[in-house]
XYZ file of C-alpha atoms in Angstrom:
651
model
C 24.028 61.156 -16.943
C 24.722 60.807 -13.228
C 22.364 57.806 -13.020
C 24.032 56.160 -16.005
C 27.487 56.599 -14.435
C 26.259 55.069 -11.163
C 24.843 52.050 -12.974
C 28.089 51.614 -14.946
C 30.164 51.814 -11.763
C 27.877 49.292 -10.034
C 28.245 46.886 -12.973
C 32.038 47.189 -12.876
C 32.025 46.395 -9.155
C 29.671 43.439 -9.613
C 31.537 41.889 -12.534
C 34.470 40.487 -10.506
C 32.083 38.922 -8.007
C 30.097 37.223 -10.761
C 33.271 36.087 -12.437
C 34.594 34.515 -9.254
C 31.251 32.816 -8.558
C 31.191 31.250 -12.009
C 34.849 30.618 -12.647
C 36.188 29.531 -9.250
C 34.079 26.346 -8.951
C 35.030 25.390 -12.484
C 38.664 26.121 -11.700
C 38.464 24.089 -8.508
C 36.932 21.166 -10.423
C 39.692 21.500 -13.009
C 42.358 21.517 -10.256
C 40.807 18.431 -8.631
C 40.770 16.675 -12.016
C 44.490 17.426 -12.439
C 45.261 16.158 -8.924
C 43.318 12.950 -9.483
C 44.925 12.339 -12.858
C 48.285 12.281 -11.057
C 47.186 9.049 -9.380
C 47.695 7.284 -12.722
C 51.361 8.404 -12.999
C 54.187 5.962 -12.490
C 54.846 7.688 -9.164
C 51.442 8.634 -7.628
C 53.013 9.797 -4.354
C 52.940 13.573 -5.197
C 49.258 13.324 -6.143
C 48.443 11.426 -2.929
C 50.285 14.015 -0.826
C 48.482 16.857 -2.616
C 45.101 15.210 -2.037
C 45.928 14.656 1.635
C 46.788 18.343 1.978
C 43.537 19.435 0.344
C 40.484 20.348 2.428
C 38.055 19.549 -0.403
C 35.536 16.799 0.433
C 36.150 15.291 -3.016
C 39.809 14.767 -2.077
C 38.922 12.950 1.145
C 36.318 10.788 -0.647
C 38.829 9.907 -3.391
C 41.509 8.891 -0.878
C 39.035 6.757 1.081
C 37.924 5.065 -2.145
C 41.564 4.552 -3.163
C 42.347 2.903 0.163
C 39.231 0.722 -0.074
C 40.021 -0.399 -3.639
C 37.066 1.448 -5.186
C 38.841 4.120 -7.260
C 38.907 3.543 -11.025
C 40.045 5.115 -14.279
C 37.294 5.109 -16.894
C 38.552 3.829 -20.228
C 36.216 5.972 -22.354
C 37.464 9.395 -21.215
C 40.209 8.734 -18.659
C 38.155 10.260 -15.825
C 38.873 9.141 -12.253
C 35.681 7.737 -10.714
C 34.530 6.101 -7.486
C 32.765 2.776 -8.027
C 30.108 1.108 -5.890
C 29.311 -2.491 -6.960
C 25.602 -3.015 -7.655
C 24.929 -6.522 -8.907
C 26.893 -7.159 -12.084
C 27.338 -3.408 -12.710
C 29.125 -0.590 -10.884
C 27.569 2.724 -9.839
C 29.963 5.469 -10.938
C 30.565 8.740 -9.061
C 32.793 11.399 -10.616
C 35.624 11.802 -8.113
C 36.331 15.403 -9.181
C 32.790 16.718 -8.750
C 31.169 14.201 -6.415
C 28.244 13.744 -8.829
C 26.738 10.299 -9.377
C 26.870 9.775 -13.130
C 25.711 6.351 -14.304
C 26.124 2.592 -14.173
C 29.216 1.103 -15.823
C 30.370 -2.329 -16.870
C 33.426 -3.479 -14.855
C 35.223 -4.128 -18.153
C 35.051 -0.383 -18.909
C 36.858 0.560 -15.688
C 40.504 0.153 -14.677
C 41.113 -0.254 -10.941
C 43.792 2.048 -9.491
C 45.976 -0.183 -7.314
C 48.338 1.071 -4.624
C 51.889 0.028 -4.008
C 52.841 -1.184 -0.531
C 54.579 2.131 0.133
C 51.487 4.136 -0.801
C 49.293 1.888 1.346
C 51.575 2.435 4.321
C 51.511 6.195 3.758
C 47.683 6.269 3.622
C 47.467 4.075 6.695
C 49.824 6.311 8.619
C 47.673 9.302 7.684
C 44.568 7.616 9.071
C 43.035 6.774 5.697
C 41.764 3.290 4.891
C 42.629 0.338 7.069
C 43.805 2.432 9.984
C 40.313 3.898 10.520
C 37.679 1.508 11.859
C 34.231 3.009 11.347
C 32.334 -0.251 11.909
C 29.408 0.413 14.283
C 29.709 -1.335 17.634
C 26.158 -1.209 19.046
C 22.538 -1.265 17.876
C 21.980 2.504 17.855
C 25.166 3.313 15.916
C 24.436 0.502 13.430
C 20.942 1.886 12.778
C 22.381 5.374 12.294
C 25.009 3.962 9.906
C 22.220 2.715 7.616
C 22.126 6.329 6.409
C 25.815 6.364 5.496
C 26.967 8.094 2.331
C 28.214 4.937 0.603
C 26.656 1.516 0.160
C 29.679 -0.279 1.634
C 29.135 1.403 5.016
C 25.440 0.529 4.849
C 26.400 -3.076 4.170
C 28.600 -3.062 7.296
C 25.697 -1.698 9.330
C 23.378 -4.458 8.054
C 26.019 -7.050 8.927
C 26.406 -5.661 12.453
C 22.628 -5.603 13.003
C 22.473 -9.239 11.909
C 25.332 -10.294 14.197
C 24.007 -8.457 17.256
C 20.833 -10.563 17.246
C 18.813 -7.728 18.793
C 15.054 -8.291 18.408
C 14.659 -4.626 17.418
C 16.741 -5.229 14.276
C 13.973 -7.176 12.541
C 11.446 -4.299 12.162
C 14.263 -1.929 11.165
C 15.593 -4.211 8.430
C 12.064 -5.014 7.239
C 11.338 -1.292 6.980
C 14.543 -0.772 4.969
C 13.557 -3.663 2.677
C 10.057 -2.218 2.154
C 11.291 1.352 1.553
C 9.841 2.615 4.840
C 13.084 3.712 6.522
C 13.728 7.478 6.420
C 15.729 10.229 8.032
C 13.822 13.137 9.506
C 15.083 16.380 7.991
C 14.595 18.396 11.176
C 17.067 16.411 13.322
C 18.496 13.641 11.108
C 16.928 10.882 13.204
C 16.411 7.524 11.487
C 12.696 6.667 11.627
C 10.366 3.890 10.510
C 7.371 5.355 8.650
C 3.929 3.843 8.224
C 1.356 5.461 5.966
C -1.406 7.084 8.031
C -3.819 9.078 5.877
C -1.977 11.902 4.126
C 0.890 11.704 6.620
C 3.381 9.150 7.899
C 3.214 7.698 11.399
C 6.790 7.587 12.738
C 8.713 5.379 15.150
C 12.347 5.997 16.119
C 14.389 3.213 14.541
C 16.919 3.178 17.404
C 14.316 2.575 20.141
C 11.068 1.735 18.241
C 9.328 4.424 20.334
C 6.496 6.453 18.821
C 7.741 9.670 17.202
C 4.495 11.313 16.071
C 3.564 12.138 12.494
C 5.288 13.826 9.552
C 4.558 14.648 5.940
C 6.528 13.134 3.057
C 8.261 16.471 2.494
C 9.783 16.262 5.999
C 11.446 12.899 5.338
C 14.393 11.696 3.245
C 14.326 8.033 2.151
C 17.285 5.758 2.883
C 18.122 4.088 -0.435
C 19.711 0.691 -1.110
C 21.135 -0.980 -4.208
C 20.702 -4.526 -5.526
C 23.586 -5.916 -3.484
C 22.132 -4.483 -0.299
C 18.688 -5.896 -1.154
C 20.236 -9.349 -1.323
C 22.050 -8.724 1.971
C 18.811 -7.495 3.547
C 16.903 -10.569 2.430
C 19.631 -12.747 3.920
C 19.697 -10.725 7.164
C 15.920 -10.798 7.597
C 15.932 -14.527 6.954
C 18.702 -15.275 9.451
C 17.246 -13.066 12.180
C 13.758 -14.420 11.636
C 14.819 -18.068 11.830
C 16.172 -17.471 15.328
C 13.183 -15.431 16.496
C 11.175 -16.712 19.492
C 7.950 -15.948 17.581
C 6.652 -18.646 15.219
C 5.181 -16.057 12.839
C 8.595 -14.413 12.445
C 10.277 -17.766 11.786
C 7.681 -18.621 9.174
C 8.054 -15.211 7.492
C 11.834 -15.632 7.441
C 11.528 -19.026 5.755
C 9.207 -17.483 3.152
C 11.830 -14.806 2.445
C 14.547 -17.444 1.970
C 12.292 -19.337 -0.443
C 13.349 -16.883 -3.179
C 17.024 -17.688 -2.713
C 19.396 -18.397 0.162
C 23.171 -18.394 0.530
C 24.949 -21.545 1.693
C 25.171 -20.102 5.226
C 21.413 -19.520 5.344
C 20.749 -23.008 3.988
C 23.015 -24.475 6.674
C 21.082 -22.543 9.336
C 17.794 -23.775 7.843
C 18.985 -27.391 8.062
C 19.955 -26.798 11.668
C 16.697 -25.203 12.880
C 14.133 -27.158 10.828
C 14.282 -30.408 12.867
C 13.870 -28.379 16.085
C 10.861 -26.382 14.851
C 7.673 -27.084 16.807
C 5.219 -24.903 14.915
C 3.682 -26.842 12.009
C 3.251 -23.863 9.647
C 6.770 -22.564 10.279
C 8.218 -26.048 9.789
C 6.346 -26.432 6.484
C 7.700 -23.088 5.264
C 11.246 -24.096 6.242
C 10.882 -27.429 4.426
C 9.748 -25.622 1.279
C 12.716 -23.222 1.468
C 15.120 -26.155 1.836
C 13.485 -28.000 -1.066
C 13.728 -24.884 -3.242
C 17.440 -24.613 -2.485
C 17.952 -28.327 -3.229
C 16.427 -28.277 -6.732
C 18.496 -25.181 -7.566
C 21.728 -26.690 -6.192
C 23.872 -27.986 -9.109
C 25.714 -30.281 -6.665
C 22.522 -32.046 -5.526
C 22.186 -35.675 -6.610
C 19.147 -37.229 -8.316
C 17.545 -38.648 -5.166
C 17.869 -35.342 -3.354
C 16.237 -33.492 -6.228
C 13.358 -35.984 -6.423
C 12.759 -35.625 -2.686
C 12.761 -31.843 -3.048
C 10.274 -31.979 -5.947
C 7.970 -34.203 -3.865
C 7.962 -31.578 -1.097
C 7.306 -28.711 -3.515
C 4.417 -30.535 -5.208
C 2.246 -29.947 -2.142
C 2.769 -26.177 -2.165
C 0.279 -23.481 -3.128
C 2.657 -20.605 -3.800
C 2.971 -18.718 -7.090
C 6.721 -18.425 -6.574
C 7.047 -22.205 -6.389
C 5.040 -22.610 -9.580
C 7.436 -20.236 -11.360
C 10.397 -22.049 -9.827
C 9.139 -25.456 -10.986
C 8.494 -24.114 -14.481
C 12.010 -22.670 -14.695
C 13.579 -25.923 -13.496
C 11.372 -27.906 -15.910
C 12.894 -26.010 -18.834
C 16.447 -26.416 -17.551
C 16.450 -29.997 -16.193
C 18.243 -32.629 -18.267
C 17.554 -35.796 -16.230
C 14.360 -37.444 -17.639
C 13.224 -38.835 -14.265
C 13.607 -35.513 -12.487
C 11.982 -33.734 -15.430
C 8.951 -36.057 -15.242
C 8.662 -35.475 -11.498
C 8.877 -31.724 -12.082
C 6.067 -31.924 -14.652
C 3.812 -33.815 -12.213
C 4.604 -31.345 -9.435
C 3.979 -28.342 -11.693
C 0.579 -29.740 -12.766
C -0.365 -30.418 -9.126
C 0.582 -26.914 -7.982
C -1.202 -25.353 -10.971
C -4.420 -27.283 -10.199
C -4.352 -26.223 -6.550
C -3.727 -22.583 -7.464
C -6.713 -22.667 -9.851
C -9.025 -23.939 -7.101
C -7.676 -21.365 -4.644
C -8.210 -18.678 -7.302
C -11.907 -19.607 -7.476
C -12.208 -19.387 -3.705
C -10.413 -16.034 -3.751
C -12.777 -14.693 -6.448
C -15.819 -15.829 -4.472
C -14.510 -14.103 -1.350
C -13.777 -10.956 -3.341
C -17.326 -11.181 -4.720
C -18.776 -11.410 -1.206
C -16.615 -8.452 -0.208
C -17.847 -6.425 -3.202
C -21.401 -7.566 -2.464
C -21.151 -6.315 1.111
C -20.008 -2.910 -0.159
C -22.897 -2.819 -2.650
C -25.307 -3.859 0.102
C -24.166 -1.034 2.371
C -24.456 1.431 -0.498
C -27.883 0.154 -1.638
C -29.729 -0.665 1.581
C -30.401 2.999 2.376
C -31.600 3.531 -1.180
C -33.882 0.496 -0.862
C -35.576 2.107 2.148
C -36.176 5.527 0.568
C -37.048 4.119 -2.860
C -39.323 1.441 -1.426
C -41.150 3.590 1.139
C -41.287 6.925 -0.650
C -40.981 5.986 -4.311
C -38.301 8.667 -4.698
C -35.496 8.217 -7.246
C -32.762 9.928 -5.229
C -29.788 10.672 -7.470
C -28.030 12.340 -4.508
C -27.850 9.067 -2.569
C -24.229 8.572 -3.651
C -23.358 11.949 -2.166
C -24.626 10.734 1.226
C -21.996 7.998 0.948
C -19.407 10.652 0.080
C -20.426 12.802 3.069
C -20.007 9.819 5.395
C -16.526 9.173 3.995
C -15.467 12.808 4.466
C -16.917 12.774 7.993
C -14.608 9.817 8.676
C -11.645 11.790 7.325
C -12.471 14.758 9.577
C -12.760 12.540 12.676
C -9.433 10.939 11.794
C -7.717 14.317 11.550
C -9.224 15.439 14.877
C -7.938 12.309 16.608
C -4.531 12.789 15.020
C -4.248 16.460 15.967
C -5.776 16.632 19.459
C -5.686 13.164 21.053
C -2.795 10.911 22.146
C -1.467 8.586 19.431
C -2.519 5.557 21.500
C -6.159 6.572 20.982
C -5.881 6.814 17.212
C -7.255 3.316 16.593
C -10.585 4.332 18.126
C -11.299 7.034 15.563
C -13.248 4.651 13.319
C -15.671 3.744 16.107
C -16.257 7.451 16.783
C -16.687 8.109 13.061
C -19.704 5.783 12.739
C -22.233 7.906 14.707
C -20.716 11.117 13.329
C -21.096 9.930 9.729
C -24.626 8.627 10.387
C -25.817 11.886 11.963
C -24.096 14.117 9.388
C -25.580 12.244 6.428
C -28.986 12.021 8.174
C -29.068 15.797 8.700
C -28.260 16.367 5.042
C -30.966 13.835 4.133
C -33.613 15.651 6.194
C -32.557 18.969 4.627
C -32.893 17.532 1.109
C -36.271 15.940 1.861
C -37.727 19.033 3.557
C -36.123 21.515 1.159
C -36.624 19.813 -2.205
C -38.258 16.404 -2.343
C -41.461 17.070 -0.373
C -42.594 19.489 -3.065
C -42.125 16.885 -5.811
C -43.900 13.752 -4.507
C -45.729 11.974 -7.313
C -43.431 13.465 -9.983
C -40.558 10.960 -10.238
C -38.803 12.465 -13.260
C -38.705 15.928 -11.705
C -37.516 14.398 -8.429
C -34.711 12.605 -10.251
C -33.629 15.805 -11.998
C -33.783 17.866 -8.796
C -31.753 15.369 -6.749
C -29.206 15.145 -9.563
C -28.757 18.910 -9.246
C -28.417 18.525 -5.464
C -25.693 15.905 -6.017
C -23.691 18.352 -8.166
C -24.053 21.056 -5.506
C -22.836 18.695 -2.770
C -19.845 17.595 -4.855
C -18.812 21.187 -5.467
C -19.319 22.039 -1.800
C -16.916 19.266 -0.807
C -14.369 20.407 -3.405
C -14.562 23.951 -2.038
C -14.024 22.797 1.561
C -11.562 19.916 1.210
C -10.122 20.465 -2.264
C -10.322 18.266 -5.346
C -7.435 15.823 -4.574
C -8.231 12.503 -2.939
C -8.012 12.188 0.825
C -6.555 9.039 2.290
C -8.106 7.540 5.409
C -5.838 5.071 7.175
C -6.889 1.751 8.640
C -6.703 1.429 12.434
C -4.149 -1.090 13.625
C -6.886 -3.630 14.427
C -8.024 -3.540 10.780
C -4.602 -3.953 9.191
C -2.855 -7.150 8.179
C -4.215 -10.437 6.934
C -4.433 -14.110 7.751
C -4.116 -17.225 5.606
C -7.489 -18.886 5.096
C -6.257 -21.579 2.699
C -2.702 -22.219 1.581
C -1.709 -19.277 -0.601
C -5.008 -17.424 -0.033
C -4.624 -14.472 2.332
C -7.698 -12.650 3.644
C -7.330 -9.037 4.787
C -8.871 -8.035 8.096
C -10.431 -4.829 6.754
C -12.494 -6.806 4.223
C -13.630 -9.316 6.841
C -14.642 -6.574 9.268
C -16.570 -4.724 6.548
C -18.482 -7.921 5.666
C -19.394 -8.483 9.326
C -20.325 -4.813 9.724
C -22.560 -5.011 6.656
C -24.594 -7.892 8.093
C -24.822 -6.178 11.485
C -26.251 -3.049 9.817
C -28.713 -5.153 7.848
C -29.829 -6.950 11.009
C -30.227 -3.631 12.841
C -32.400 -2.234 10.045
C -34.571 -5.360 10.040
C -34.954 -4.994 13.807
C -35.997 -1.343 13.455
C -38.546 -2.133 10.747
C -40.042 -5.133 12.567
C -39.789 -4.264 16.269
C -40.257 -0.497 16.613
C -43.242 1.837 16.259
C -41.295 3.848 13.716
C -40.837 0.708 11.614
C -44.547 -0.062 11.931
C -45.446 3.449 10.754
C -42.973 3.179 7.892
C -44.487 -0.093 6.696
C -47.998 1.348 7.019
C -47.074 4.359 4.880
C -45.448 2.013 2.344
C -48.601 -0.088 1.969
C -51.234 2.678 1.977
C -50.232 6.282 2.580
C -53.813 7.643 2.596
C -55.083 5.060 5.092
C -52.029 5.601 7.324
C -52.744 9.350 7.361
C -56.394 8.715 8.290
C -55.231 6.468 11.151
C -53.267 9.385 12.610
C -49.776 8.492 11.423
C -47.831 11.697 10.628
C -46.836 10.727 7.081
C -44.748 13.865 6.501
C -42.659 13.130 9.593
C -42.352 9.470 8.584
C -41.114 10.576 5.159
C -38.491 12.863 6.691
C -37.309 10.267 9.213
C -37.245 7.540 6.546
C -35.109 9.728 4.317
C -32.863 10.501 7.309
C -32.501 6.781 8.082
C -31.659 5.896 4.468
C -29.167 8.769 4.223
C -27.589 7.892 7.589
C -27.048 4.282 6.489
C -25.422 5.603 3.315
C -23.157 7.701 5.542
C -22.083 4.556 7.409
C -21.420 2.936 4.031
C -19.043 5.843 3.399
C -17.191 4.959 6.618
C -16.689 1.410 5.332
C -15.663 2.531 1.848
C -13.054 4.910 3.295
C -11.210 1.852 4.630
C -10.727 0.191 1.228
C -10.026 3.187 -1.020
C -9.380 6.892 -1.228
C -12.017 9.486 -0.398
C -12.879 11.858 -3.243
C -15.761 14.163 -4.294
C -16.695 11.570 -6.955
C -16.896 8.656 -4.530
C -20.696 8.484 -4.615
C -20.980 8.429 -8.396
C -18.993 5.160 -8.466
C -21.699 3.318 -6.533
C -24.993 5.049 -7.403
C -25.655 3.044 -10.603
C -24.735 -0.267 -8.938
C -26.979 0.639 -5.996
C -29.989 1.131 -8.277
C -29.188 -2.157 -10.044
C -29.140 -3.983 -6.693
C -32.460 -2.452 -5.573
C -34.271 -3.117 -8.857
C -32.820 -6.622 -9.258
C -33.606 -7.675 -5.694
C -37.048 -6.113 -5.462
C -37.929 -2.553 -4.485
C -38.226 -2.041 -0.736
C -37.323 -5.627 0.177
C -34.319 -6.092 2.472
C -33.883 -9.769 1.655
C -34.016 -8.939 -2.046
C -31.391 -6.227 -1.524
C -29.126 -8.718 0.265
C -29.493 -11.428 -2.401
C -29.163 -8.893 -5.235
C -25.996 -7.333 -3.796
C -24.281 -10.662 -3.170
C -25.294 -12.035 -6.564
C -23.998 -9.004 -8.443
C -20.792 -8.922 -6.403
C -19.935 -12.600 -6.915
C -20.921 -12.665 -10.608
C -18.827 -9.550 -11.274
C -15.741 -11.061 -9.652
C -16.166 -14.403 -11.400
C -16.496 -12.690 -14.784
C -13.515 -10.333 -14.348
C -10.749 -12.943 -14.904
C -12.536 -14.208 -18.039
C -14.020 -11.106 -19.654
C -12.257 -8.219 -17.905
C -13.707 -5.654 -15.497
C -15.455 -3.426 -18.082
C -16.894 -6.194 -20.262
C -17.935 -8.080 -17.132
C -20.012 -5.116 -15.961
C -21.597 -4.835 -19.402
C -22.562 -8.516 -19.327
C -24.101 -8.103 -15.854
C -26.056 -5.019 -16.964
C -27.442 -6.781 -20.032
C -28.389 -9.814 -17.918
C -30.271 -7.618 -15.427
C -32.149 -5.825 -18.242
C -33.241 -9.166 -19.659
C -34.217 -10.382 -16.186
C -36.324 -7.278 -15.516
C -38.160 -7.910 -18.778
C -39.347 -11.237 -17.336
C -39.759 -10.116 -13.690
C -40.360 -6.356 -13.584
C -40.740 -6.372 -9.764
C -37.386 -8.080 -9.150
C -36.432 -11.273 -7.368
C -38.580 -10.671 -4.275
C -41.674 -8.904 -5.579
C -44.145 -7.382 -3.106
C -47.363 -9.379 -2.717
C -50.923 -8.490 -1.716
C -52.268 -4.956 -1.576
C -48.797 -3.448 -1.178
C -47.943 -4.715 -4.645
C -50.574 -2.463 -6.124
C -49.691 0.618 -4.080
């Protein structure tokens, strides 16, 4: 009974607290709604005075919106809302609660206008025109990009454009790309660049390095459609006046999608003075694009603009020409547009073929790196190693570990060197695993290929689970060093990324190094002797067991270096090796077992054919067609493209 009375007394004491917690906010919201509704009365002065006397943030926000001409009455329910223009629509915030609700059509909102007396009263109280919150310098303008309302952000963008500070360009580009954040710990505005599973930060006010942070530690700075247009204009204007030709060219490319009359006037002013040929061409295209879209342009001006655009190789220009072709009424201009569209389409088709061939070479280089180690072990030892893909995976995870060590313990300026350090680490790690597999499993199964295949498949499952237990199942992202990022234009409209080019070069360097080892070292001589006649090599004193172990280590180490390369073009996961193991066997069998030249030709052939088939048949059907073609080819040439000759062919 005593316990029951205590519980009852405790509940009676707690009830008022709960009531106030639940009822007071609702009551406050109701009071704010009543105050705001007074703004629609014939005499809104009492409501304005009551709002000015209130300490609620909703009251201050409503008065600021009223002074700025952004306070509305919604026709549907009579609610007082704050409106932020966003394109043709208005973003609506409930003035009583401060909650963003939805987009609204301007026709559904009634603007609350102030009388001259009310405006004077607000101004005297420091609300509206009397308060000038426009940022005056670069740092305050960057900070204002994180303002609560889009209008203040627009002012900040305008100030950054007018200041002409060179630091404004990377800040505005980051905001355009969604890479501008505030750091939760101190509220600093930072530019973020993806670096593995974290973000590499730079202070937006100084562009100085600010270390790393996870996504959870950052808040994105958001923009609406109107601000995106303003950003595009700002980036274009700043870029056109940049001392760097690349920036001027990039700015002209941005303005190609649409420019205001002021930007067009600036383009006409700077184009004749431009000395860089590529930047001048981009500016001419942007001017021509604005001319054909200008309803005030005469016929001759439009024809001249079409002639300029006909030499372009840009998908945006093709779309622009097609849109104008459907809308143009003048038959002469329409005919010129048709000729220009056909010319651009033809050029884009040719460039597409070149792009597919390059992508095929890139894929072929990846297949070559993945298969060359398998060609060595398969050709020398006759072992069907189903765990070869896991050697690739181990090399990729070794790269991830080296990256994290550089990030955690070394200065940020050294981060770009992690990939160079990862190469020997990945090679040695995969080689050690290869020796362990050969000594622990494979050496007991020589001469029994099916059992070897089954055993190494089991080893591959064990290695995958080991990696999941250590690193977890989710993918790990390995970032590109700065010297591997970016791209360059090889042909008009065809950009080549540096990471792909470097991987292709690296692939051929590895192939050349392997050929040198096989042809110019005693180890290579012993390996070739064991390949041709194991029994005779043993009689001649060659330690065949050691050669087997070292050969397996070499093949596994090369697979580990392939993992380093693959980490730069995709995520690292426990299943990484299974993606390439089948293609690796296809390359080895198609090219000729144990033949490096055959592996090279097979990898490049499969890579290019795959990429040429993808646009026509799709990725999956393309692979099926390639597989069927290889099966039919093997029926005619069982030993592959470069079959072994002489006594080694019978070994």
